[in-house]
């Protein structure tokens, strides 16, 4: 029976007081351990950035310590009447928390990301990865941590009344709470003003989610898109960037003999399956595939339009989508084309106000010009506008044109798995009719280039933004066709042939940068891809969406998410044993997903 009266009240009061001070000394301990994050991430380049690193360290870890106290130790004080048992619970909980923190610091040191359920699974079976084995060696420190926590517990229990009598608890609480509030207010300011030395620190500490208020500031009129973009451009021109993109400054070869082809046409079709390129569904594109370079094992960088286009222009995994679109960071390739005085012709049947255009791919292009195309047009209208533009160009100008053709009836893909066989057949026929019409638009485009005499001087790239699956979107089976798209490359001077090795959207930028724009830097400095003319066989290609990643290998498809769920199938859709999954492959993927972040 729980005691009542003054004795119970006094006992609970002492336990709560002990819990307060025990948490405080643990906050000091975890803050000291947290200095490892500062060491591995390196000090900021500015005094303000350095000050924020340490204030945020104190504010963040004091908040986490307070959460553990409020969620565990405080309620237990009313339930457990025995001081030794209560203190033992506190020691065990703090030992576990500190152990996880130490392991997380080691993971951050090696891979530059934090512990998550997926990595936790692999820590339980480290035989495949030596580095994971070395991380698990930190479990040896558990007895040491337990001993330290027991000493802290004993010291606080003996000195608790003395510490209370000093009346320093309230000033300490105010100081720690102020550090927490200052951390978030400062990040709001840094995010609004694009102060990179602070915004680059948002992922240093585990479970850190700094507060932002761009939407609120815009509603109040204190921040506008024009002001934000101006600040971002000013930061970019000074060489500051939210990402290390590129990792090192790129070098270019001095001007030499002009390449045989100097113009570029990038024609992208929404949700275009690779198997549609045949004599029945897209006869003209099939004809082109026989004349040009036909990459038959090609994948978009994502299973949806926004991130698929993102991979096309940035050659980066969709992991970087948020940083790019929030900060209007333009693609390296578009910057280089502008430096080389290319004339841009941009045409889209869905307009250009979407984040995949206005906030990323074409963020450095004049915004009012893009907003003129904000209204949705039909594929016919977009094609006709492109034709008028190409006919009006001076033959001495170098041209980069982008033409995006949509699937007019997006409902083709919605609710498909729940339809009857008759309705499925009807919807599939509708999709085939749509791609046949798109095939005619492609024919009009190529015919116009031929009539203008521009085809022999134009690199033509025809692909899909992403694939299309008629399976349930969340299923692993959908991955078979969600990212697989055609890639037809008409490259003057290159004979037509079929390439069967795995290629990806992230290979297109390196190809143009190396073969057309004269970069001498390795592709891995600005992309996750390799030139399409590089015949090196890759182990896998990466795709997926913002919720999960999909690894495509020659023999299997594996989907994984940060919550620890992993599913694998073969190319026939048969489920495979996840226990046979190669952990080293996943570690390699996770490392690449952080490669362009500031370390």
Coordinates of C-alpha atoms in Angstrom, one line a residue:
X1 CA 0.0 0.0 0.0
X2 CA 1.2 3.5 -0.8
X3 CA 1.9 5.6 2.2
X4 CA 0.0 8.8 2.8
X5 CA 0.5 11.8 5.0
X6 CA 3.6 13.8 5.8
X7 CA 6.0 10.8 5.5
X8 CA 4.8 10.0 2.0
X9 CA 5.0 13.7 1.0
X10 CA 8.5 14.1 2.4
X11 CA 9.7 10.9 0.7
X12 CA 8.3 12.0 -2.7
X13 CA 9.7 15.5 -2.2
X14 CA 13.2 14.1 -1.5
X15 CA 13.0 11.7 -4.5
X16 CA 11.9 14.5 -6.8
X17 CA 14.7 16.7 -5.5
X18 CA 17.2 13.9 -6.0
X19 CA 15.9 13.4 -9.5
X20 CA 16.4 17.1 -10.3
X21 CA 20.0 17.2 -9.3
X22 CA 20.8 13.8 -10.7
X23 CA 19.4 15.0 -14.1
X24 CA 21.5 18.2 -13.8
X25 CA 24.8 16.3 -13.3
X26 CA 23.9 13.9 -16.1
X27 CA 23.2 16.9 -18.3
X28 CA 26.8 18.0 -17.6
X29 CA 28.0 14.5 -18.4
X30 CA 26.1 14.2 -21.8
X31 CA 27.1 17.8 -22.7
X32 CA 30.8 16.8 -22.3
X33 CA 30.2 13.7 -24.4
X34 CA 28.4 15.9 -26.9
X35 CA 31.6 17.8 -27.5
X36 CA 32.6 14.9 -29.7
X37 CA 30.0 16.0 -32.2
X38 CA 31.6 19.5 -32.3
X39 CA 35.0 17.8 -32.8
X40 CA 33.8 15.6 -35.7
X41 CA 31.7 18.3 -37.4
X42 CA 34.6 20.8 -36.8
X43 CA 34.2 24.3 -35.4
X44 CA 32.3 26.9 -37.4
X45 CA 34.1 29.4 -39.5
X46 CA 32.6 32.4 -37.6
X47 CA 32.5 33.5 -34.0
X48 CA 28.7 33.6 -34.1
X49 CA 28.6 30.1 -35.5
X50 CA 31.0 28.8 -32.8
X51 CA 28.9 30.5 -30.1
X52 CA 25.8 28.9 -31.5
X53 CA 27.5 25.5 -31.5
X54 CA 28.1 25.6 -27.7
X55 CA 24.9 27.4 -26.7
X56 CA 22.9 24.9 -28.8
X57 CA 24.9 22.0 -27.2
X58 CA 23.9 23.1 -23.7
X59 CA 20.3 24.0 -24.7
X60 CA 19.7 20.8 -26.7
X61 CA 21.2 18.3 -24.2
X62 CA 19.6 20.0 -21.2
X63 CA 16.2 19.7 -23.0
X64 CA 16.8 16.0 -23.7
X65 CA 17.8 15.4 -20.1
X66 CA 14.7 17.3 -18.9
X67 CA 12.5 15.2 -21.2
X68 CA 13.9 11.9 -19.7
X69 CA 13.3 13.3 -16.2
X70 CA 9.8 14.4 -16.9
X71 CA 8.8 11.2 -18.7
X72 CA 10.5 8.8 -16.4
X73 CA 11.9 9.9 -13.1
X74 CA 9.3 12.4 -12.1
X75 CA 6.3 10.0 -12.3
X76 CA 8.2 7.2 -10.8
X77 CA 8.8 9.3 -7.7
X78 CA 5.0 8.9 -6.9
X79 CA 5.0 5.2 -7.6
X80 CA 8.1 3.8 -6.1
X81 CA 8.3 4.5 -2.4
X82 CA 11.7 2.9 -1.9
X83 CA 14.6 5.3 -2.4
X84 CA 17.2 2.7 -3.4
X85 CA 14.9 1.1 -6.0
X86 CA 14.0 4.6 -7.4
X87 CA 17.7 5.5 -7.6
X88 CA 18.5 2.2 -9.3
X89 CA 15.9 2.9 -11.9
X90 CA 17.5 6.3 -12.5
X91 CA 21.0 4.8 -12.7
X92 CA 19.8 2.1 -15.3
X93 CA 18.0 4.7 -17.4
X94 CA 20.9 7.1 -17.4
X95 CA 23.4 4.4 -18.2
X96 CA 21.3 3.3 -21.2
X97 CA 20.9 6.9 -22.4
X98 CA 24.6 7.6 -22.1
X99 CA 25.6 4.4 -23.8
X100 CA 23.3 5.1 -26.8
X101 CA 24.9 8.6 -26.9
X102 CA 28.4 7.3 -27.0
X103 CA 27.5 4.8 -29.8
X104 CA 25.8 7.6 -31.7
X105 CA 28.9 9.8 -31.5
X106 CA 30.9 6.9 -33.0
X107 CA 28.4 6.4 -35.8
X108 CA 28.5 10.2 -36.5
X109 CA 32.2 10.1 -36.6
X110 CA 32.3 7.2 -39.2
X111 CA 29.2 7.9 -41.3
X112 CA 28.2 11.5 -40.5
X113 CA 24.6 10.5 -39.5
X114 CA 22.9 9.5 -36.3
X115 CA 21.7 6.2 -34.9
X116 CA 18.4 5.1 -36.3
X117 CA 16.3 1.9 -36.1
X118 CA 17.9 0.6 -39.4
X119 CA 21.4 0.9 -38.1
X120 CA 20.3 -0.5 -34.7
X121 CA 19.3 -3.7 -36.5
X122 CA 22.8 -4.1 -38.0
X123 CA 24.5 -3.4 -34.6
X124 CA 22.9 -6.7 -33.5
X125 CA 24.7 -8.7 -36.2
X126 CA 28.0 -6.9 -36.9
X127 CA 29.8 -9.8 -38.6
X128 CA 29.6 -8.3 -42.1
X129 CA 31.0 -4.9 -41.3
X130 CA 34.2 -4.3 -39.3
X131 CA 33.3 -0.7 -38.6
X132 CA 30.0 -1.8 -37.0
X133 CA 32.0 -4.4 -34.9
X134 CA 34.2 -1.5 -33.7
X135 CA 31.1 0.5 -32.7
X136 CA 29.8 -2.5 -30.7
X137 CA 33.0 -2.5 -28.7
X138 CA 31.7 0.6 -27.0
X139 CA 29.3 -1.8 -25.1
X140 CA 32.4 -2.6 -23.0
X141 CA 32.0 0.9 -21.4
X142 CA 28.6 0.0 -19.9
X143 CA 30.1 -1.2 -16.5
X144 CA 32.2 2.0 -16.4
X145 CA 29.2 4.2 -17.2
X146 CA 27.1 2.3 -14.6
X147 CA 29.8 2.9 -12.0
X148 CA 29.9 6.7 -12.8
X149 CA 26.2 6.9 -12.6
X150 CA 26.1 5.1 -9.3
X151 CA 28.7 7.6 -7.9
X152 CA 26.7 10.5 -9.2
X153 CA 23.6 9.0 -7.6
X154 CA 25.4 8.5 -4.2
X155 CA 26.9 12.0 -4.3
X156 CA 23.6 13.7 -5.1
X157 CA 21.7 11.7 -2.4
X158 CA 24.2 12.7 0.2
X159 CA 24.5 16.4 -0.9
X160 CA 20.8 16.9 -2.0
X161 CA 19.7 18.9 1.1
X162 CA 22.9 20.9 0.9
X163 CA 22.4 21.8 -2.8
X164 CA 18.8 22.7 -2.1
X165 CA 19.8 25.0 0.7
X166 CA 22.2 26.9 -1.7
X167 CA 19.1 28.0 -3.7
X168 CA 21.0 27.7 -6.9
X169 CA 18.5 25.4 -8.6
X170 CA 16.3 28.2 -10.0
X171 CA 19.1 30.2 -11.5
X172 CA 20.5 27.1 -13.2
X173 CA 17.0 26.2 -14.5
X174 CA 16.6 29.7 -15.9
X175 CA 20.0 29.5 -17.6
X176 CA 19.4 26.2 -19.2
X177 CA 15.9 27.1 -20.4
X178 CA 17.3 30.4 -21.8
X179 CA 20.0 28.4 -23.7
X180 CA 17.2 26.3 -25.2
X181 CA 15.1 29.2 -26.2
X182 CA 18.0 31.2 -27.6
X183 CA 19.0 28.1 -29.7
X184 CA 15.7 28.0 -31.5
X185 CA 15.2 31.8 -31.8
X186 CA 18.7 32.1 -33.3
X187 CA 18.0 29.3 -35.8
X188 CA 14.8 31.1 -36.8
X189 CA 16.8 34.2 -37.5
X190 CA 19.6 32.3 -39.3
X191 CA 17.1 30.4 -41.5
X192 CA 15.3 33.7 -42.4
X193 CA 18.5 35.5 -43.2
X194 CA 20.3 32.4 -44.7
X195 CA 23.2 32.7 -42.3
X196 CA 25.0 29.5 -43.3
X197 CA 27.4 29.1 -40.4
X198 CA 24.3 28.3 -38.2
X199 CA 21.9 26.7 -40.7
X200 CA 24.6 24.1 -41.5
X201 CA 24.5 22.9 -37.9
X202 CA 20.9 21.7 -37.9
X203 CA 21.9 18.0 -38.0
X204 CA 25.0 18.0 -35.7
X205 CA 23.2 16.7 -32.6
X206 CA 20.9 13.7 -32.3
X207 CA 17.1 14.2 -32.2
X208 CA 17.7 17.9 -33.0
X209 CA 14.9 19.7 -34.9
X210 CA 15.6 23.4 -34.9
X211 CA 12.6 25.6 -35.2
X212 CA 12.0 27.6 -38.4
X213 CA 9.3 30.2 -39.2
X214 CA 9.6 31.1 -42.8
X215 CA 5.9 30.6 -43.5
X216 CA 4.9 32.8 -40.5
X217 CA 7.4 35.5 -41.4
X218 CA 6.1 35.6 -45.0
X219 CA 2.5 35.9 -43.8
X220 CA 3.5 38.9 -41.7
X221 CA 5.3 40.5 -44.6
X222 CA 8.7 40.4 -42.8
X223 CA 10.1 38.0 -45.4
X224 CA 9.4 37.8 -49.1
X225 CA 10.5 35.3 -51.7
X226 CA 12.4 38.1 -53.5
X227 CA 14.3 39.0 -50.3
X228 CA 15.0 35.4 -49.5
X229 CA 16.3 34.6 -53.0
X230 CA 18.4 37.7 -53.0
X231 CA 20.1 36.6 -49.7
X232 CA 20.6 33.1 -51.0
X233 CA 22.2 34.4 -54.2
X234 CA 24.4 36.7 -52.3
X235 CA 25.5 33.8 -50.0
X236 CA 26.1 31.6 -53.1
X237 CA 28.1 34.2 -54.9
X238 CA 30.4 34.4 -51.8
X239 CA 31.0 30.6 -52.1
X240 CA 28.8 29.7 -49.1
X241 CA 26.4 26.9 -49.5
X242 CA 24.0 24.8 -47.4
X243 CA 25.7 21.7 -48.9
X244 CA 29.2 20.9 -50.0
X245 CA 27.9 21.1 -53.6
X246 CA 30.2 20.7 -55.3
X247 CA 32.5 19.1 -52.7
X248 CA 35.5 21.1 -54.1
X249 CA 35.6 23.9 -56.7
X250 CA 35.3 22.5 -60.2
X251 CA 38.0 23.1 -62.8
X252 CA 37.4 23.3 -66.5
X253 CA 39.7 22.8 -69.5
X254 CA 40.7 25.9 -71.5
X255 CA 38.7 26.4 -74.7
X256 CA 39.9 24.2 -77.5
X257 CA 38.2 22.8 -80.6
X258 CA 34.5 23.2 -80.5
X259 CA 32.6 19.9 -79.9
X260 CA 30.7 18.4 -82.8
X261 CA 27.4 19.1 -80.9
X262 CA 26.9 22.2 -78.8
X263 CA 23.1 22.4 -78.4
X264 CA 21.2 20.3 -75.9
X265 CA 17.5 19.3 -75.9
X266 CA 16.3 17.5 -72.8
X267 CA 12.8 16.0 -73.5
X268 CA 11.2 14.5 -70.5
X269 CA 7.9 12.6 -70.3
X270 CA 6.0 12.2 -67.1
X271 CA 5.5 8.7 -65.8
X272 CA 6.9 6.9 -68.8
X273 CA 7.5 3.2 -68.4
X274 CA 10.5 1.6 -70.1
X275 CA 8.4 -1.1 -71.7
X276 CA 6.3 1.4 -73.6
X277 CA 9.2 1.9 -76.1
X278 CA 8.0 -0.7 -78.7
X279 CA 6.6 -0.7 -82.2
X280 CA 3.0 -0.7 -80.9
X281 CA 2.9 1.9 -78.1
X282 CA 5.6 4.4 -79.2
X283 CA 6.6 3.4 -82.7
X284 CA 8.5 6.7 -83.4
X285 CA 10.5 6.6 -80.2
X286 CA 11.2 2.9 -80.9
X287 CA 12.6 3.9 -84.3
X288 CA 14.8 6.6 -82.6
X289 CA 16.1 4.0 -80.1
X290 CA 17.4 2.0 -83.0
X291 CA 19.3 5.0 -84.4
X292 CA 20.7 6.4 -81.2
X293 CA 22.1 5.1 -77.9
X294 CA 19.4 3.1 -76.3
X295 CA 20.0 2.5 -72.5
X296 CA 17.7 -0.4 -71.8
X297 CA 18.4 -0.7 -68.1
X298 CA 17.9 2.9 -67.0
X299 CA 16.4 4.2 -63.8
X300 CA 15.1 7.6 -62.6
X301 CA 16.5 8.8 -59.3
X302 CA 13.0 8.6 -57.8
X303 CA 9.6 7.0 -58.1
X304 CA 7.8 10.4 -58.4
X305 CA 8.0 13.5 -60.6
X306 CA 9.5 16.1 -58.3
X307 CA 12.4 14.0 -57.1
X308 CA 12.8 12.3 -60.5
X309 CA 13.4 15.7 -62.1
X310 CA 15.6 16.6 -59.2
X311 CA 17.9 13.7 -59.9
X312 CA 17.9 14.6 -63.6
X313 CA 19.2 18.1 -63.0
X314 CA 21.3 17.6 -59.9
X315 CA 22.6 14.1 -60.2
X316 CA 22.1 13.7 -56.4
X317 CA 20.0 11.3 -54.3
X318 CA 16.6 12.7 -53.3
X319 CA 18.0 12.9 -49.7
X320 CA 19.2 16.4 -50.7
X321 CA 15.8 17.5 -52.0
X322 CA 14.8 19.5 -48.9
X323 CA 18.1 21.4 -48.6
X324 CA 18.1 22.3 -52.2
X325 CA 14.5 23.5 -52.5
X326 CA 14.4 25.4 -49.2
X327 CA 17.6 27.3 -50.1
X328 CA 17.0 27.7 -53.9
X329 CA 20.4 26.2 -54.7
X330 CA 20.8 25.9 -58.5
X331 CA 22.2 22.9 -60.3
X332 CA 25.9 23.0 -61.2
X333 CA 25.1 22.2 -64.8
X334 CA 22.6 25.1 -65.2
X335 CA 25.2 27.4 -63.7
X336 CA 27.8 26.2 -66.1
X337 CA 25.5 26.6 -69.1
X338 CA 24.7 30.2 -68.1
X339 CA 28.5 30.9 -67.7
X340 CA 28.9 29.5 -71.3
X341 CA 26.2 31.9 -72.5
X342 CA 23.7 29.3 -73.5
X343 CA 20.3 30.5 -74.5
X344 CA 17.6 28.8 -72.4
X345 CA 14.3 27.6 -73.9
X346 CA 12.0 26.2 -71.2
X347 CA 8.7 24.7 -72.0
X348 CA 6.4 22.6 -69.8
X349 CA 2.8 21.5 -70.1
X350 CA 2.5 21.7 -66.3
X351 CA 4.1 25.1 -65.9
X352 CA 7.1 26.0 -63.8
X353 CA 5.8 27.2 -60.4
X354 CA 6.4 23.7 -58.8
X355 CA 9.4 23.4 -56.4
X356 CA 11.1 21.0 -58.8
X357 CA 11.5 24.0 -61.2
X358 CA 11.2 27.3 -59.4
X359 CA 13.0 26.5 -56.2
X360 CA 15.6 24.1 -57.6
X361 CA 16.3 23.2 -61.2
X362 CA 15.7 26.7 -62.6
X363 CA 16.0 28.8 -59.5
X364 CA 18.8 30.9 -61.0
X365 CA 16.8 31.7 -64.1
X366 CA 14.8 35.0 -64.0
X367 CA 11.7 34.2 -61.9
X368 CA 9.2 36.4 -63.7
X369 CA 10.1 34.7 -66.9
X370 CA 9.3 31.3 -65.4
X371 CA 6.1 32.5 -63.8
X372 CA 4.8 33.5 -67.3
X373 CA 4.6 29.7 -67.8
X374 CA 2.8 29.1 -64.6
X375 CA -0.5 28.1 -66.2
X376 CA -0.9 24.5 -67.2
X377 CA -0.8 24.0 -71.0
X378 CA -1.5 21.0 -73.1
X379 CA 1.3 18.9 -74.5
X380 CA 0.4 20.3 -78.0
X381 CA 0.7 23.9 -76.8
X382 CA 4.1 23.2 -75.1
X383 CA 5.4 21.5 -78.2
X384 CA 4.2 24.3 -80.5
X385 CA 5.8 26.9 -78.2
X386 CA 9.1 25.0 -78.4
X387 CA 8.9 24.8 -82.2
X388 CA 8.3 28.6 -82.5
X389 CA 11.2 29.2 -80.1
X390 CA 13.7 27.0 -81.9
X391 CA 12.7 28.5 -85.3
X392 CA 13.3 32.0 -84.0
X393 CA 16.8 31.3 -82.7
X394 CA 20.0 32.7 -84.3
X395 CA 22.1 29.8 -85.7
X396 CA 25.2 31.3 -83.9
X397 CA 23.7 30.9 -80.4
X398 CA 24.3 27.8 -78.3
X399 CA 20.9 26.5 -77.1
X400 CA 19.7 24.5 -74.1
X401 CA 16.0 23.6 -74.3
X402 CA 13.9 21.7 -71.9
X403 CA 10.5 20.3 -72.9
X404 CA 8.3 18.5 -70.4
X405 CA 5.3 16.5 -71.5
X406 CA 2.7 15.4 -69.0
X407 CA 0.4 12.4 -68.9
X408 CA -2.9 14.2 -69.4
X409 CA -5.0 11.8 -67.4
X410 CA -3.2 11.2 -64.0
X411 CA -6.1 9.1 -62.9
X412 CA -4.7 6.3 -64.9
X413 CA -2.5 5.4 -61.9
X414 CA -4.9 6.1 -59.1
X415 CA -6.7 3.3 -57.4
X416 CA -5.5 0.9 -60.1
X417 CA -4.9 -2.1 -57.8
X418 CA -8.5 -1.9 -56.5
X419 CA -10.1 -2.0 -59.9
X420 CA -11.7 -5.0 -61.6
X421 CA -9.9 -6.8 -64.4
X422 CA -12.2 -5.1 -66.9
X423 CA -11.5 -1.6 -65.5
X424 CA -7.7 -2.4 -65.3
X425 CA -7.7 -3.3 -69.0
X426 CA -9.6 0.0 -69.7
X427 CA -7.2 2.1 -67.7
X428 CA -4.1 0.4 -69.3
X429 CA -5.6 1.1 -72.7
X430 CA -6.0 4.7 -71.8
X431 CA -2.4 4.9 -70.7
X432 CA -1.2 3.3 -74.0
X433 CA -3.3 5.8 -75.9
X434 CA -1.7 8.7 -74.0
X435 CA 1.9 7.6 -74.7
X436 CA 1.0 7.1 -78.3
X437 CA 0.0 10.7 -78.5
X438 CA 3.2 11.7 -76.7
X439 CA 5.1 9.7 -79.3
X440 CA 3.6 12.0 -82.0
X441 CA 4.8 15.1 -80.1
X442 CA 8.3 13.6 -80.0
X443 CA 8.1 13.0 -83.7
X444 CA 7.1 16.7 -84.3
X445 CA 10.1 17.9 -82.2
X446 CA 12.7 15.8 -84.0
X447 CA 11.2 16.7 -87.3
X448 CA 11.5 20.4 -86.5
X449 CA 15.2 19.9 -85.6
X450 CA 15.7 18.1 -88.9
X451 CA 13.9 20.9 -90.8
X452 CA 16.0 23.6 -89.1
X453 CA 19.2 21.7 -89.9
X454 CA 19.9 21.5 -86.1
X455 CA 19.7 17.8 -85.4
X456 CA 23.4 17.1 -86.3
X457 CA 24.5 19.8 -83.8
X458 CA 22.1 18.9 -81.0
X459 CA 22.5 16.4 -78.2
X460 CA 18.9 15.0 -77.8
X461 CA 18.1 13.3 -74.5
X462 CA 14.7 11.6 -74.2
X463 CA 13.7 10.0 -71.0
X464 CA 10.9 9.8 -68.3
X465 CA 10.7 11.8 -65.1
X466 CA 9.9 8.5 -63.4
X467 CA 8.2 5.2 -64.2
X468 CA 4.7 4.0 -63.6
X469 CA 3.5 0.9 -61.7
X470 CA 0.0 -0.6 -61.7
X471 CA 0.6 -2.1 -58.3
X472 CA -0.2 -0.7 -54.9
X473 CA 2.1 2.4 -54.5
X474 CA 3.4 1.4 -51.1
X475 CA 4.2 -2.2 -52.1
X476 CA 7.7 -3.4 -52.8
X477 CA 6.4 -4.9 -56.1
X478 CA 5.6 -1.4 -57.4
X479 CA 9.4 -0.7 -57.3
X480 CA 9.9 -2.9 -60.4
X481 CA 8.4 -0.2 -62.7
X482 CA 8.2 2.9 -60.5
X483 CA 11.7 4.1 -61.5
X484 CA 12.5 2.2 -64.6
X485 CA 12.3 4.5 -67.6
X486 CA 13.6 4.7 -71.1
X487 CA 16.7 6.7 -72.0
X488 CA 17.3 7.5 -75.7
X489 CA 20.4 9.5 -76.5
X490 CA 21.0 11.0 -79.9
X491 CA 24.6 12.2 -79.8
X492 CA 26.1 13.4 -83.0
X493 CA 29.1 11.3 -84.0
X494 CA 28.0 8.3 -81.9
X495 CA 26.7 5.3 -83.8
X496 CA 23.4 3.7 -82.6
X497 CA 23.7 0.8 -80.2
X498 CA 22.0 -0.8 -77.2
X499 CA 23.6 -0.5 -73.8
X500 CA 22.3 -3.0 -71.2
X501 CA 24.4 -2.1 -68.1
X502 CA 22.6 -0.3 -65.3
X503 CA 22.4 3.5 -65.7
X504 CA 20.6 6.3 -63.8
X505 CA 19.4 9.8 -64.1
X506 CA 22.3 10.9 -62.0
X507 CA 24.6 9.9 -64.9
X508 CA 23.2 12.5 -67.3
X509 CA 24.8 15.6 -65.7
X510 CA 28.3 14.1 -65.5
X511 CA 28.0 13.1 -69.2
X512 CA 27.2 16.7 -70.3
X513 CA 29.7 18.3 -67.8
X514 CA 32.5 16.1 -69.1
X515 CA 31.7 15.8 -72.8
X516 CA 30.2 19.2 -73.5
X517 CA 31.0 21.7 -70.8
X518 CA 34.6 20.9 -70.3
X519 CA 34.9 20.0 -66.6
X520 CA 38.1 18.3 -65.6
X521 CA 36.9 17.4 -62.1
X522 CA 35.9 13.9 -61.1
X523 CA 32.1 13.3 -61.3
X524 CA 32.0 12.3 -57.6
X525 CA 32.8 15.9 -56.7
X526 CA 29.4 17.2 -57.9
X527 CA 27.2 14.1 -58.4
X528 CA 26.4 10.5 -57.4
X529 CA 26.7 9.3 -61.0
X530 CA 29.2 8.6 -63.7
X531 CA 29.4 9.5 -67.4
X532 CA 27.1 7.5 -69.7
X533 CA 30.2 6.8 -71.8
X534 CA 31.9 5.2 -68.8
X535 CA 31.5 1.5 -69.3
X536 CA 32.3 0.6 -65.7
X537 CA 29.7 -1.7 -64.3
X538 CA 28.1 -0.4 -61.1
X539 CA 27.0 -2.5 -58.2
X540 CA 23.7 -0.8 -57.9
X541 CA 21.6 2.2 -58.6
X542 CA 19.6 4.1 -56.0
X543 CA 16.0 5.4 -56.3
X544 CA 12.9 5.7 -54.1
X545 CA 11.0 8.6 -52.6
X546 CA 11.2 10.7 -49.5
X547 CA 9.9 7.9 -47.3
X548 CA 12.0 5.0 -48.5
X549 CA 15.0 4.2 -50.7
X550 CA 15.1 1.5 -53.3
X551 CA 18.3 -0.2 -54.2
X552 CA 18.3 -1.8 -57.7
X553 CA 20.8 -4.6 -58.3
X554 CA 21.1 -7.1 -61.1
X555 CA 19.5 -9.9 -59.1
X556 CA 17.3 -8.1 -56.6
X557 CA 15.4 -5.0 -55.6
X558 CA 15.6 -3.9 -51.9
X559 CA 13.5 -1.1 -50.3
X560 CA 14.5 0.3 -46.9
X561 CA 13.4 3.1 -44.6
X562 CA 14.9 4.8 -41.6
X563 CA 12.3 3.0 -39.3
X564 CA 14.2 -0.2 -39.9
X565 CA 11.9 -1.9 -42.4
X566 CA 13.7 -3.8 -45.2
X567 CA 12.1 -5.8 -48.0
X568 CA 13.7 -7.5 -51.0
X569 CA 12.3 -9.1 -54.1
X570 CA 13.7 -10.5 -57.3
X571 CA 12.8 -9.0 -60.7
X572 CA 9.9 -11.4 -61.0
X573 CA 8.4 -10.0 -57.8
X574 CA 9.2 -13.0 -55.6
X575 CA 10.1 -12.1 -52.0
X576 CA 13.6 -12.8 -50.9
X577 CA 15.1 -13.6 -47.5
X578 CA 16.2 -10.3 -45.9
X579 CA 18.7 -12.1 -43.7
X580 CA 20.8 -12.6 -46.8
X581 CA 21.0 -8.9 -47.4
X582 CA 24.5 -7.5 -47.7
X583 CA 24.9 -5.0 -44.9
X584 CA 28.0 -3.5 -46.5
X585 CA 25.9 -2.4 -49.4
X586 CA 23.5 -0.6 -47.2
X587 CA 26.3 1.1 -45.3
X588 CA 27.7 2.3 -48.6
X589 CA 24.3 3.7 -49.5
X590 CA 23.9 5.5 -46.2
X591 CA 27.4 7.0 -46.4
X592 CA 26.7 8.3 -49.9
X593 CA 23.4 9.9 -48.7
X594 CA 25.5 12.2 -46.4
X595 CA 28.5 12.7 -48.7
X596 CA 27.5 16.2 -49.7
X597 CA 26.7 17.4 -46.2
X598 CA 29.1 19.6 -44.3
X599 CA 31.1 17.4 -42.0

